[in-house]
Coordinates of C-alpha atoms in Angstrom, one line a residue:
M1 CA 11.6 4.3 -35.4
S2 CA 9.9 1.0 -36.0
A3 CA 6.9 -0.5 -34.4
T4 CA 5.9 -4.1 -33.4
N5 CA 2.2 -4.8 -32.6
S6 CA 0.6 -7.9 -31.1
E7 CA -3.1 -8.6 -30.8
S8 CA -4.8 -11.4 -29.0
A9 CA -8.0 -13.0 -30.2
A10 CA -9.0 -13.9 -26.7
P11 CA -8.1 -11.0 -24.4
Q12 CA -9.2 -13.0 -21.3
A13 CA -6.3 -15.4 -21.8
F14 CA -3.6 -13.1 -23.4
D15 CA -0.6 -15.2 -24.4
A16 CA 2.5 -13.0 -24.5
R17 CA 5.0 -15.7 -25.5
E18 CA 4.8 -15.1 -29.2
L19 CA 5.0 -11.3 -28.7
I20 CA 8.0 -11.6 -26.3
A21 CA 9.9 -13.9 -28.7
S22 CA 9.5 -11.3 -31.5
L23 CA 10.8 -8.3 -29.4
P24 CA 14.4 -7.1 -29.7
N25 CA 16.8 -6.5 -26.9
R26 CA 16.7 -2.8 -27.6
S27 CA 15.4 0.4 -26.0
G28 CA 11.9 1.4 -26.7
V29 CA 8.4 2.1 -25.3
Y30 CA 5.5 -0.3 -24.7
R31 CA 1.8 0.2 -24.3
M32 CA -0.6 -2.1 -22.5
L33 CA -4.1 -2.0 -23.9
N34 CA -7.3 -3.7 -22.8
A35 CA -10.0 -5.4 -24.9
A36 CA -11.7 -2.1 -25.7
G37 CA -8.4 -0.7 -27.0
E38 CA -7.9 1.7 -24.1
T39 CA -4.4 2.3 -23.0
L40 CA -3.8 0.9 -19.5
Y41 CA -0.1 1.7 -19.1
V42 CA 2.8 3.3 -20.9
G43 CA 6.4 2.4 -20.0
K44 CA 9.9 2.8 -21.3
A45 CA 12.6 0.1 -21.3
R46 CA 16.3 -0.2 -21.9
D47 CA 15.6 -3.8 -23.1
L48 CA 12.1 -4.2 -24.5
R49 CA 12.1 -8.0 -24.4
K50 CA 13.2 -8.3 -20.8
R51 CA 10.9 -5.5 -19.6
V52 CA 7.7 -6.8 -21.3
A53 CA 8.5 -10.4 -20.3
S54 CA 8.8 -9.4 -16.6
Y55 CA 5.0 -8.6 -16.6
F56 CA 4.0 -12.1 -17.7
Q57 CA 6.3 -14.2 -15.5
K58 CA 4.8 -16.3 -12.7
T59 CA 6.5 -14.3 -10.0
E60 CA 4.1 -12.4 -7.7
H61 CA 3.4 -8.8 -8.7
A62 CA 2.2 -5.9 -6.6
P63 CA -1.6 -5.8 -6.4
R64 CA -1.9 -2.8 -8.7
T65 CA 0.4 -4.3 -11.3
A66 CA -1.4 -7.7 -11.1
L67 CA -4.7 -6.0 -11.6
M68 CA -3.4 -4.2 -14.7
V69 CA -1.8 -7.3 -16.3
A70 CA -5.1 -9.2 -15.8
Q71 CA -6.8 -6.7 -18.1
V72 CA -4.2 -6.7 -20.9
A73 CA -5.5 -7.8 -24.3
R74 CA -2.7 -6.3 -26.5
V75 CA 0.7 -4.9 -26.2
D76 CA 2.1 -2.3 -28.6
T77 CA 5.8 -1.6 -28.7
T78 CA 7.9 1.0 -30.4
V79 CA 11.7 0.6 -30.8
T80 CA 13.7 3.8 -30.3
R81 CA 17.3 4.7 -31.1
S82 CA 18.2 5.5 -27.5
E83 CA 16.9 5.5 -23.9
G84 CA 16.6 9.3 -24.1
E85 CA 14.3 9.0 -27.1
A86 CA 12.3 6.4 -25.3
L87 CA 11.8 8.7 -22.4
L88 CA 10.6 11.5 -24.6
L89 CA 8.2 9.2 -26.4
E90 CA 6.9 7.7 -23.2
N91 CA 6.1 11.2 -21.8
N92 CA 4.3 12.2 -25.0
L93 CA 2.1 9.0 -24.9
I94 CA 1.3 9.5 -21.2
K95 CA 0.2 13.1 -21.9
A96 CA -1.9 11.9 -24.9
H97 CA -3.6 8.9 -23.4
Q98 CA -3.7 9.6 -19.6
P99 CA -3.4 5.9 -18.9
R100 CA -5.2 4.5 -15.8
Y101 CA -2.1 2.9 -14.4
N102 CA 0.4 5.6 -15.0
V103 CA 1.0 8.4 -12.4
V104 CA -0.3 11.5 -14.3
F105 CA 0.3 15.1 -13.5
R106 CA -1.9 17.8 -15.0
D107 CA -0.4 21.3 -15.0
D108 CA -1.9 23.4 -17.8
K109 CA -0.7 26.7 -16.3
S110 CA 2.2 28.4 -18.0
Y111 CA 4.8 29.8 -15.7
P112 CA 5.7 33.5 -15.6
Y113 CA 9.1 35.0 -16.2
L114 CA 10.9 38.2 -15.4
C115 CA 12.1 39.8 -18.6
L116 CA 14.7 42.4 -19.5
T117 CA 14.1 43.5 -23.1
G118 CA 16.9 43.8 -25.6
E119 CA 16.5 47.6 -26.2
R120 CA 19.1 50.4 -25.8
F121 CA 17.4 51.1 -22.4
P122 CA 16.0 47.7 -21.5
Q123 CA 12.6 47.5 -20.0
L124 CA 11.9 45.4 -16.9
R125 CA 8.6 43.6 -17.3
F126 CA 6.4 40.6 -16.5
H127 CA 6.3 37.9 -19.2
R128 CA 4.2 34.8 -19.8
G129 CA 4.4 32.7 -23.0
K130 CA 6.9 32.1 -25.7
L131 CA 10.5 33.3 -25.0
D132 CA 11.9 35.6 -27.7
K133 CA 15.6 35.6 -28.4
P134 CA 16.4 39.3 -28.3
H135 CA 15.3 39.5 -24.6
T136 CA 16.8 38.1 -21.4
Y137 CA 14.5 36.0 -19.2
F138 CA 14.8 35.0 -15.6
G139 CA 12.7 32.2 -14.2
P140 CA 10.3 30.5 -14.4
F141 CA 8.7 31.6 -11.2
P142 CA 5.9 29.8 -9.4
S143 CA 3.4 32.6 -9.6
A144 CA 2.8 36.1 -11.0
G145 CA 3.1 37.5 -7.5
A146 CA 6.6 36.2 -7.2
V147 CA 7.6 38.0 -10.5
R148 CA 6.0 41.2 -9.5
E149 CA 7.7 41.1 -6.2
G150 CA 11.0 40.7 -8.0
I151 CA 10.2 43.6 -10.3
A152 CA 9.4 45.8 -7.2
L153 CA 12.8 44.8 -5.6
L154 CA 14.7 45.7 -8.8
Q155 CA 12.9 49.0 -9.1
K156 CA 13.9 49.9 -5.5
V157 CA 17.6 49.1 -6.0
F158 CA 18.4 49.5 -9.7
Q159 CA 15.6 51.8 -10.8
L160 CA 15.1 50.3 -14.2
R161 CA 12.2 51.5 -16.4
T162 CA 9.0 49.4 -16.6
C163 CA 7.1 51.6 -19.1
E164 CA 6.0 50.3 -22.5
P165 CA 8.0 51.4 -25.6
S166 CA 5.1 53.5 -26.9
V167 CA 5.1 55.4 -23.6
F168 CA 8.9 55.6 -23.4
V169 CA 9.5 57.2 -26.8
N170 CA 6.7 59.8 -26.4
R171 CA 7.4 61.2 -22.9
S172 CA 8.5 64.8 -22.5
R173 CA 9.0 64.8 -18.8
P174 CA 9.6 62.0 -16.2
C175 CA 6.7 60.1 -14.7
M176 CA 5.9 59.6 -11.0
L177 CA 8.2 56.6 -10.7
Y178 CA 11.1 59.0 -11.2
Q179 CA 9.8 61.2 -8.5
I180 CA 9.6 58.3 -6.0
Q181 CA 13.1 57.0 -7.0
R182 CA 11.8 53.9 -8.8
C183 CA 13.2 54.9 -12.2
T184 CA 16.2 57.0 -13.4
G185 CA 14.3 58.7 -16.2
P186 CA 16.0 57.4 -19.3
C187 CA 12.9 58.4 -21.3
V188 CA 13.9 62.1 -21.1
G189 CA 17.7 61.6 -21.0
L190 CA 18.2 62.0 -17.2
I191 CA 20.7 59.1 -17.3
A192 CA 23.4 58.2 -19.8
E193 CA 23.1 55.0 -21.7
G194 CA 26.3 53.6 -20.3
E195 CA 25.3 54.3 -16.8
Y196 CA 21.9 52.7 -17.4
Q197 CA 23.6 49.6 -18.9
E198 CA 25.7 49.4 -15.7
D199 CA 22.4 49.2 -13.7
V200 CA 21.1 46.5 -16.1
K201 CA 24.3 44.5 -15.6
N202 CA 24.1 44.7 -11.8
A203 CA 20.4 43.8 -11.9
T204 CA 21.3 40.7 -14.0
L205 CA 24.0 39.7 -11.6
F206 CA 21.5 40.1 -8.7
L207 CA 18.9 37.9 -10.4
Q208 CA 21.6 35.3 -10.9
G209 CA 22.2 35.3 -7.2
K210 CA 25.6 37.1 -7.3
T211 CA 24.6 39.7 -4.8
T212 CA 28.1 39.9 -3.2
E213 CA 29.6 40.5 -6.7
V214 CA 27.1 43.3 -7.2
L215 CA 28.0 44.9 -3.9
E216 CA 31.7 44.8 -4.7
H217 CA 31.1 46.3 -8.1
L218 CA 29.0 49.1 -6.6
Q219 CA 31.6 49.8 -3.9
R220 CA 34.2 50.3 -6.6
Q221 CA 32.0 52.6 -8.6
M222 CA 31.3 54.7 -5.5
D223 CA 35.0 54.9 -4.6
E224 CA 35.8 56.0 -8.2
A225 CA 33.0 58.6 -8.2
A226 CA 34.2 60.0 -4.8
A227 CA 37.8 60.1 -6.0
A228 CA 36.6 62.1 -9.0
F229 CA 34.7 64.5 -6.7
A230 CA 31.4 63.3 -8.3
F231 CA 29.8 63.3 -4.9
E232 CA 26.2 63.4 -6.1
R233 CA 26.8 60.2 -8.2
A234 CA 28.7 58.6 -5.2
A235 CA 25.7 59.4 -3.0
K236 CA 23.3 57.7 -5.4
I237 CA 25.5 54.6 -5.6
R238 CA 25.8 54.6 -1.8
D239 CA 22.0 54.5 -1.6
K240 CA 21.9 51.5 -3.9
I241 CA 24.4 49.7 -1.7
T242 CA 22.3 50.5 1.4
R243 CA 19.1 49.2 -0.2
L244 CA 20.8 46.1 -1.5
Q245 CA 22.4 45.3 1.9
K246 CA 18.9 45.6 3.5
L247 CA 17.6 43.1 1.0
Q248 CA 20.6 40.8 1.6
S249 CA 19.9 40.9 5.4
R250 CA 16.5 39.3 4.9
Q251 CA 16.2 35.6 5.0
F252 CA 17.8 34.0 1.9
V253 CA 17.5 30.2 1.5
E254 CA 20.7 29.6 -0.4
S255 CA 24.3 30.7 -0.2
A256 CA 25.6 33.4 -2.5
T257 CA 26.6 30.8 -5.2
A258 CA 23.2 29.2 -5.4
G259 CA 21.9 30.2 -8.8
D260 CA 18.6 28.6 -9.8
I261 CA 17.5 25.4 -8.0
D262 CA 14.3 23.4 -7.8
V263 CA 13.5 21.1 -4.9
V264 CA 11.0 18.3 -5.5
A265 CA 9.5 16.1 -2.8
A266 CA 6.4 14.0 -2.3
A267 CA 4.2 12.9 0.6
A268 CA 1.1 10.7 1.0
E269 CA -1.6 10.5 3.5
Q270 CA -5.1 9.0 3.7
G271 CA -5.1 8.0 0.0
L272 CA -3.9 11.4 -1.2
T273 CA -0.5 12.1 -2.7
A274 CA 1.1 15.5 -3.2
V275 CA 4.3 16.6 -4.9
N276 CA 5.7 20.0 -3.8
L277 CA 8.0 22.0 -6.0
V278 CA 10.1 24.6 -4.2
M279 CA 11.7 27.2 -6.5
I280 CA 14.9 29.0 -5.7
R281 CA 15.9 31.7 -8.1
G282 CA 19.1 33.7 -7.8
G283 CA 19.5 32.4 -4.3
R284 CA 16.1 33.5 -3.1
H285 CA 13.2 31.3 -2.2
V286 CA 10.5 32.7 -4.5
G287 CA 7.7 30.3 -3.7
D288 CA 6.4 26.8 -4.2
R289 CA 3.6 25.0 -6.0
T290 CA 1.9 21.7 -5.1
F291 CA 0.6 19.1 -7.5
F292 CA -1.9 16.3 -6.9
P293 CA -1.3 13.5 -9.4
Q294 CA -3.9 11.1 -10.7
H295 CA -3.6 7.3 -10.6
A296 CA -1.0 7.5 -7.8
E297 CA -2.5 4.7 -5.7
S298 CA 0.1 2.1 -4.6
A299 CA 2.9 3.9 -6.4
S300 CA 6.0 4.6 -4.3
L301 CA 7.0 8.2 -3.5
V302 CA 10.2 7.8 -5.5
E303 CA 8.1 6.6 -8.6
I304 CA 5.8 9.5 -8.2
V305 CA 8.6 12.1 -8.0
C306 CA 10.3 10.5 -11.0
A307 CA 7.0 10.7 -13.0
F308 CA 6.8 14.4 -12.0
L309 CA 10.3 15.2 -13.1
M310 CA 9.7 13.5 -16.5
Q311 CA 6.3 15.1 -17.2
H312 CA 7.0 18.5 -15.7
Y313 CA 10.4 19.3 -17.1
L314 CA 10.0 17.8 -20.5
E315 CA 7.4 20.5 -21.1
R316 CA 9.5 23.5 -19.9
P317 CA 13.1 24.5 -19.2
A318 CA 14.7 22.9 -16.2
P319 CA 17.1 24.8 -13.8
P320 CA 20.7 23.8 -13.6
T321 CA 20.1 21.9 -10.3
I322 CA 17.1 19.7 -9.3
I323 CA 17.2 18.2 -5.8
A324 CA 15.0 15.1 -5.7
E325 CA 15.9 12.5 -3.1
G326 CA 16.3 9.0 -4.5
I327 CA 16.2 9.9 -8.2
D328 CA 19.5 8.8 -9.6
D329 CA 18.7 8.7 -13.4
P330 CA 21.6 9.7 -15.7
V331 CA 19.4 9.2 -18.8
L332 CA 16.8 11.6 -17.5
A333 CA 19.5 14.1 -16.5
D334 CA 20.9 13.9 -20.1
V335 CA 17.5 14.4 -21.7
L336 CA 16.7 17.4 -19.5
S337 CA 20.1 18.9 -20.3
A338 CA 19.4 18.6 -24.0
Q339 CA 15.9 20.0 -23.7
S340 CA 17.0 22.9 -21.5
G341 CA 20.2 23.9 -23.5
H342 CA 22.4 23.6 -20.4
K343 CA 23.7 20.9 -18.0
V344 CA 21.1 19.7 -15.5
Q345 CA 22.3 18.0 -12.4
L346 CA 19.9 15.7 -10.4
V347 CA 20.9 15.6 -6.7
A348 CA 19.7 12.3 -5.4
H349 CA 21.4 12.4 -2.0
P350 CA 21.2 15.9 -0.6
G351 CA 23.0 16.8 2.6
G352 CA 23.6 19.8 4.8
E353 CA 21.6 22.8 3.8
R354 CA 20.0 21.0 0.9
R355 CA 18.6 18.3 3.3
V356 CA 16.7 21.2 5.0
W357 CA 15.2 22.2 1.7
I358 CA 13.9 18.6 1.1
T359 CA 12.4 18.6 4.6
M360 CA 10.7 21.9 3.9
A361 CA 9.3 20.6 0.6
I362 CA 8.0 17.4 2.3
Q363 CA 6.3 19.5 5.0
N364 CA 4.7 21.7 2.3
A365 CA 3.3 18.6 0.6
E366 CA 2.0 17.2 3.9
L367 CA 0.3 20.6 4.7
A368 CA -1.2 20.7 1.2
I369 CA -2.7 17.2 1.7
R370 CA -4.2 18.2 5.1
Q371 CA -5.7 21.3 3.6
K372 CA -7.2 19.4 0.7
L373 CA -8.7 16.7 3.0
A374 CA -10.2 19.5 5.2
Q375 CA -11.5 21.3 2.1
K376 CA -12.9 18.0 0.8
A377 CA -14.8 17.4 4.0
T378 CA -16.2 20.9 3.9
Q379 CA -17.3 20.6 0.3
D380 CA -18.9 17.2 1.1
E381 CA -20.9 18.9 3.9
R382 CA -21.9 21.8 1.7
L383 CA -23.0 19.5 -1.2
A384 CA -25.1 17.4 1.2
A385 CA -26.7 20.5 2.6
L386 CA -27.5 21.8 -0.9
Q387 CA -29.0 18.4 -1.9
E388 CA -31.2 18.4 1.2
A389 CA -32.3 22.1 0.8
L390 CA -33.3 21.6 -2.8
G391 CA -34.7 18.1 -2.4
L392 CA -32.1 16.6 -4.7
S393 CA -30.9 13.1 -4.9
P394 CA -27.4 12.2 -3.5
S395 CA -26.5 11.3 -7.0
V396 CA -26.4 15.0 -7.9
Q397 CA -22.7 15.7 -8.1
R398 CA -21.9 17.6 -11.2
I399 CA -22.9 21.3 -11.3
E400 CA -22.4 23.7 -14.2
C401 CA -22.9 27.5 -13.7
F402 CA -23.3 30.2 -16.4
D403 CA -22.7 33.9 -16.2
V404 CA -22.5 36.8 -18.7
S405 CA -20.2 39.8 -18.6
H406 CA -20.0 42.9 -20.8
T407 CA -19.6 46.7 -20.6
M408 CA -22.7 48.4 -22.1
G409 CA -23.0 45.6 -24.5
E410 CA -19.3 45.7 -25.6
A411 CA -17.2 42.5 -25.8
A412 CA -19.8 40.2 -24.2
V413 CA -18.4 37.0 -22.8
A414 CA -20.3 34.1 -21.2
S415 CA -18.6 31.7 -18.8
C416 CA -19.3 28.1 -17.9
V417 CA -17.6 26.7 -14.8
I418 CA -17.9 23.1 -13.5
F419 CA -18.1 21.8 -9.9
D420 CA -17.6 18.0 -9.8
R421 CA -16.0 15.4 -7.5
L422 CA -16.2 18.0 -4.6
A423 CA -14.0 20.5 -6.4
M424 CA -14.0 23.2 -9.1
Q425 CA -12.8 21.5 -12.3
R426 CA -10.8 24.4 -13.8
G427 CA -9.6 22.3 -16.8
E428 CA -13.2 21.9 -17.9
Y429 CA -14.1 25.6 -17.8
R430 CA -15.3 27.2 -21.0
R431 CA -15.8 30.8 -22.3
F432 CA -18.1 31.9 -25.1
N433 CA -17.5 35.1 -27.1
V434 CA -21.2 36.0 -27.8
K435 CA -22.7 38.5 -30.2
P436 CA -26.3 39.3 -29.2
P437 CA -28.3 41.1 -31.9
T438 CA -28.7 44.1 -29.5
G439 CA -25.8 45.3 -27.3
G440 CA -26.4 44.6 -23.7
D441 CA -29.1 41.9 -24.3
D442 CA -28.2 39.5 -21.4
Y443 CA -31.0 37.1 -22.4
A444 CA -29.7 36.8 -26.0
A445 CA -26.1 36.4 -24.9
L446 CA -27.1 33.7 -22.4
R447 CA -29.2 31.9 -25.0
E448 CA -26.4 31.8 -27.5
A449 CA -23.9 30.4 -25.0
L450 CA -26.3 27.8 -23.6
T451 CA -27.4 26.7 -27.0
R452 CA -23.8 26.1 -28.0
R453 CA -22.9 24.3 -24.8
V454 CA -26.0 22.1 -24.6
A455 CA -25.8 21.1 -28.2
R456 CA -22.3 19.7 -27.6
I457 CA -23.5 17.9 -24.4
V458 CA -26.4 16.3 -26.3
A459 CA -23.9 15.3 -29.0
G460 CA -21.9 13.4 -26.3
E461 CA -18.9 15.7 -26.4
Y462 CA -19.2 16.7 -22.7
P463 CA -20.9 14.9 -19.7
A464 CA -24.3 16.3 -18.8
P465 CA -24.6 18.2 -15.6
D466 CA -26.8 17.0 -12.8
L467 CA -27.6 20.6 -11.8
L468 CA -27.5 23.7 -14.0
V469 CA -27.1 27.0 -12.2
I470 CA -27.7 30.4 -13.9
D471 CA -26.4 33.6 -12.3
G472 CA -29.6 35.6 -12.7
G473 CA -33.3 35.9 -12.0
K474 CA -36.6 34.6 -13.4
G475 CA -35.9 35.9 -16.9
Q476 CA -32.5 34.2 -17.3
V477 CA -33.9 31.0 -15.8
G478 CA -36.7 31.1 -18.3
V479 CA -34.3 31.5 -21.2
A480 CA -32.3 28.5 -19.9
A481 CA -35.4 26.4 -19.6
D482 CA -36.3 27.1 -23.2
V483 CA -32.9 26.2 -24.4
L484 CA -32.9 22.8 -22.5
A485 CA -36.4 22.0 -24.0
E486 CA -35.3 23.0 -27.5
Q487 CA -32.2 20.8 -27.3
G488 CA -34.0 17.9 -25.7
M489 CA -31.9 17.8 -22.6
H490 CA -34.3 16.9 -19.8
S491 CA -32.0 15.2 -17.4
A492 CA -30.5 18.3 -15.8
L493 CA -32.2 20.2 -12.9
L494 CA -32.3 23.9 -13.4
I495 CA -32.1 26.8 -10.9
G496 CA -31.0 30.4 -10.8
I497 CA -29.3 32.3 -8.1
A498 CA -30.3 36.0 -7.8
K499 CA -29.0 38.6 -5.4
G500 CA -32.4 39.5 -4.0
P501 CA -34.1 42.9 -3.6
E502 CA -31.3 44.4 -1.4
R503 CA -28.5 42.8 -3.5
K504 CA -26.5 41.8 -0.5
P505 CA -24.4 38.7 -0.1
G506 CA -26.3 36.2 2.1
L507 CA -29.7 37.4 0.9
E508 CA -29.6 35.6 -2.4
E509 CA -32.8 34.0 -3.8
I510 CA -32.9 30.6 -5.5
I511 CA -35.1 30.7 -8.5
F512 CA -36.9 27.6 -10.0
P513 CA -38.4 27.5 -13.5
D514 CA -41.6 25.9 -12.4
R515 CA -42.3 27.8 -9.1
D516 CA -43.5 31.3 -8.5
Q517 CA -42.0 31.5 -5.0
A518 CA -38.2 31.8 -4.7
L519 CA -36.3 29.9 -2.0
T520 CA -34.2 31.9 0.5
L521 CA -31.7 30.0 2.6
P522 CA -30.1 31.4 5.8
A523 CA -26.9 33.4 5.3
D524 CA -24.9 30.7 7.2
H525 CA -26.4 27.8 5.3
P526 CA -23.6 25.5 3.9
G527 CA -25.6 24.8 0.8
L528 CA -25.9 28.5 0.0
H529 CA -22.1 28.9 0.6
L530 CA -21.5 26.2 -2.1
L531 CA -23.8 28.0 -4.6
Q532 CA -22.1 31.3 -3.8
Q533 CA -18.7 29.8 -4.4
I534 CA -19.7 28.4 -7.8
R535 CA -21.6 31.6 -8.8
D536 CA -18.6 33.8 -7.8
E537 CA -16.2 31.6 -9.8
A538 CA -18.4 31.9 -12.9
H539 CA -18.6 35.6 -12.4
R540 CA -14.8 35.9 -12.0
F541 CA -14.1 33.7 -15.1
A542 CA -16.6 35.7 -17.2
I543 CA -15.2 39.1 -16.1
Q544 CA -11.6 37.9 -16.8
G545 CA -12.6 36.9 -20.3
H546 CA -14.6 40.0 -21.0
R547 CA -11.7 42.3 -19.9
A548 CA -9.3 40.5 -22.1
R549 CA -11.6 40.7 -25.1
R550 CA -12.4 44.4 -24.4
G551 CA -8.8 45.3 -23.9
K552 CA -7.8 43.5 -27.1
A553 CA -10.5 45.4 -29.1
R554 CA -9.5 48.7 -27.6
T555 CA -5.8 48.3 -28.3
T556 CA -6.0 46.9 -31.8
S557 CA -4.6 49.4 -34.2
S558 CA -6.3 50.2 -37.5
L559 CA -2.8 49.7 -39.0
Q560 CA -3.3 45.9 -38.4
E561 CA -6.1 45.9 -41.0
I562 CA -3.8 47.1 -43.7
G563 CA -2.2 44.4 -45.7
G564 CA 1.6 44.3 -46.1
I565 CA 2.3 46.0 -42.8
G566 CA 3.8 43.6 -40.3
S567 CA 4.4 43.9 -36.6
K568 CA 7.9 45.5 -36.9
R569 CA 6.8 48.0 -39.5
R570 CA 3.7 48.9 -37.5
H571 CA 5.8 49.5 -34.3
A572 CA 8.4 51.6 -36.3
L573 CA 5.7 53.8 -37.7
L574 CA 4.0 54.4 -34.4
A575 CA 7.3 55.1 -32.7
H576 CA 8.5 57.5 -35.5
F577 CA 5.3 59.5 -35.8
G578 CA 4.4 59.4 -32.0
G579 CA 1.2 57.4 -32.3
L580 CA -1.7 56.6 -34.6
K581 CA -2.8 60.2 -35.1
G582 CA 0.7 61.1 -36.2
V583 CA 0.6 58.3 -38.8
Q584 CA -2.8 59.4 -40.0
A585 CA -1.6 63.0 -40.4
A586 CA 1.6 62.1 -42.3
S587 CA 1.9 62.6 -46.0
V588 CA 2.6 59.9 -48.5
D589 CA 6.2 61.2 -48.8
D590 CA 6.6 61.1 -45.0
L591 CA 5.4 57.6 -44.9
A592 CA 7.7 56.6 -47.7

């Protein structure tokens, strides 16, 4: 790649003629910057000279574009080898700079998969994270619930094991899942490897949407078993066919040849824009997810959907078919195909059954907008009520709440959640792994977390809250007041929310650092509801972090502390000796 930069000495009267004359007629990416060096817009072009020149012609622009061009003080350009490379670079720059005039989607959540492990008797399990080659993955799915529903269906029909390897190799008798016909008991040899692999093959075909093929295969197996007078096996296969037919009789969105398809559509209403992603996996509608882009004002729905496709699928594998009305972009399709490792088809003009899916996705987006508008109105009312009840200024908008979670002092975790712009800002949440001098010392744990957080706020790394809420009583609020004074942060108002003498929801007390008397609001007070919502979210986030930290500590093997023993060797030792105690009891010769 090569880069061409142009800087104007007078940003108010940016003259692009010299820059345009120097640009090549080649593909690349351009960045519009203002006088402060902030990126206003990132775009890609098949012909850099023509595309950049179009912004500075005397023809009338859309109001949004005209406003952006008026702020341009510099244009940076990067020449690329192809349009596909330009598209990838554009996406990376948008993610990095979050430009004000680009439509930006934020989706930090990883998507879950259904996994069949690559063992002799494959395990059926939930997976989130990096995809390892030895295993087979199906997805991604829109939610963990969709994956678990899929696992439950496969257990009912194909009875594949879900137990962990450490459990599988050490069982001496089948577990409860075998008793309720959700597993065939491979752990204790109740099914032959070949027969189990047949179940795995059928489950794979089912997940690929080839239900009819599975039924035909099972029918042949049943007939063969009956002909061989293996009536017990024939009866088991018959039961599988019956269960599968019941599943098939439920509402399926796609025909039997559907495979994996994503449907993407957008809607706009009252200044809000939403993009709905409908996921079809193996012919089944497994759910949807709605996204609310930033900086989408004045952008057309087609532009918004195109931005979503680029930003969403360049971060994760795309299915073979994406239905997005009006998006006819061969370059994007080629790049997605290369990224995903298989051909990706963009369907820009859906008809028939697929037209119904687009309509469904649009309706989902419209419903999400109406729900968000209603929620915003409710939160606005709640915030106003809280401001009035506490005597706060209307300028109080940003609220931070802290909570601490631990089990008898073990694995203490403090949480910080943020409410701002009438919504919980999940991307700004923070957790603190704290180590108080004395186990179970909530005050010391809170002090450590607050000190770390406030120090970074004072240093300008985070915006200061207008209101700081502590989940706790007078003691916790006193600790917080001391930390704020020590760090010199005097702008934030401080309160605590305690459960009250009877510790019942609705009877909470609001604690002030400079008042002896607590404030009790009515149980139906909107301001109290907002505080409860924020407090409960801080509690949830702290418990989630604590459980993860505690679980990791309790499952960490002492073998991990021995140098030279990697993950594979560790698992092999545990499997061979039946657990850590077996390894500890083994002689040097046995270990060798």
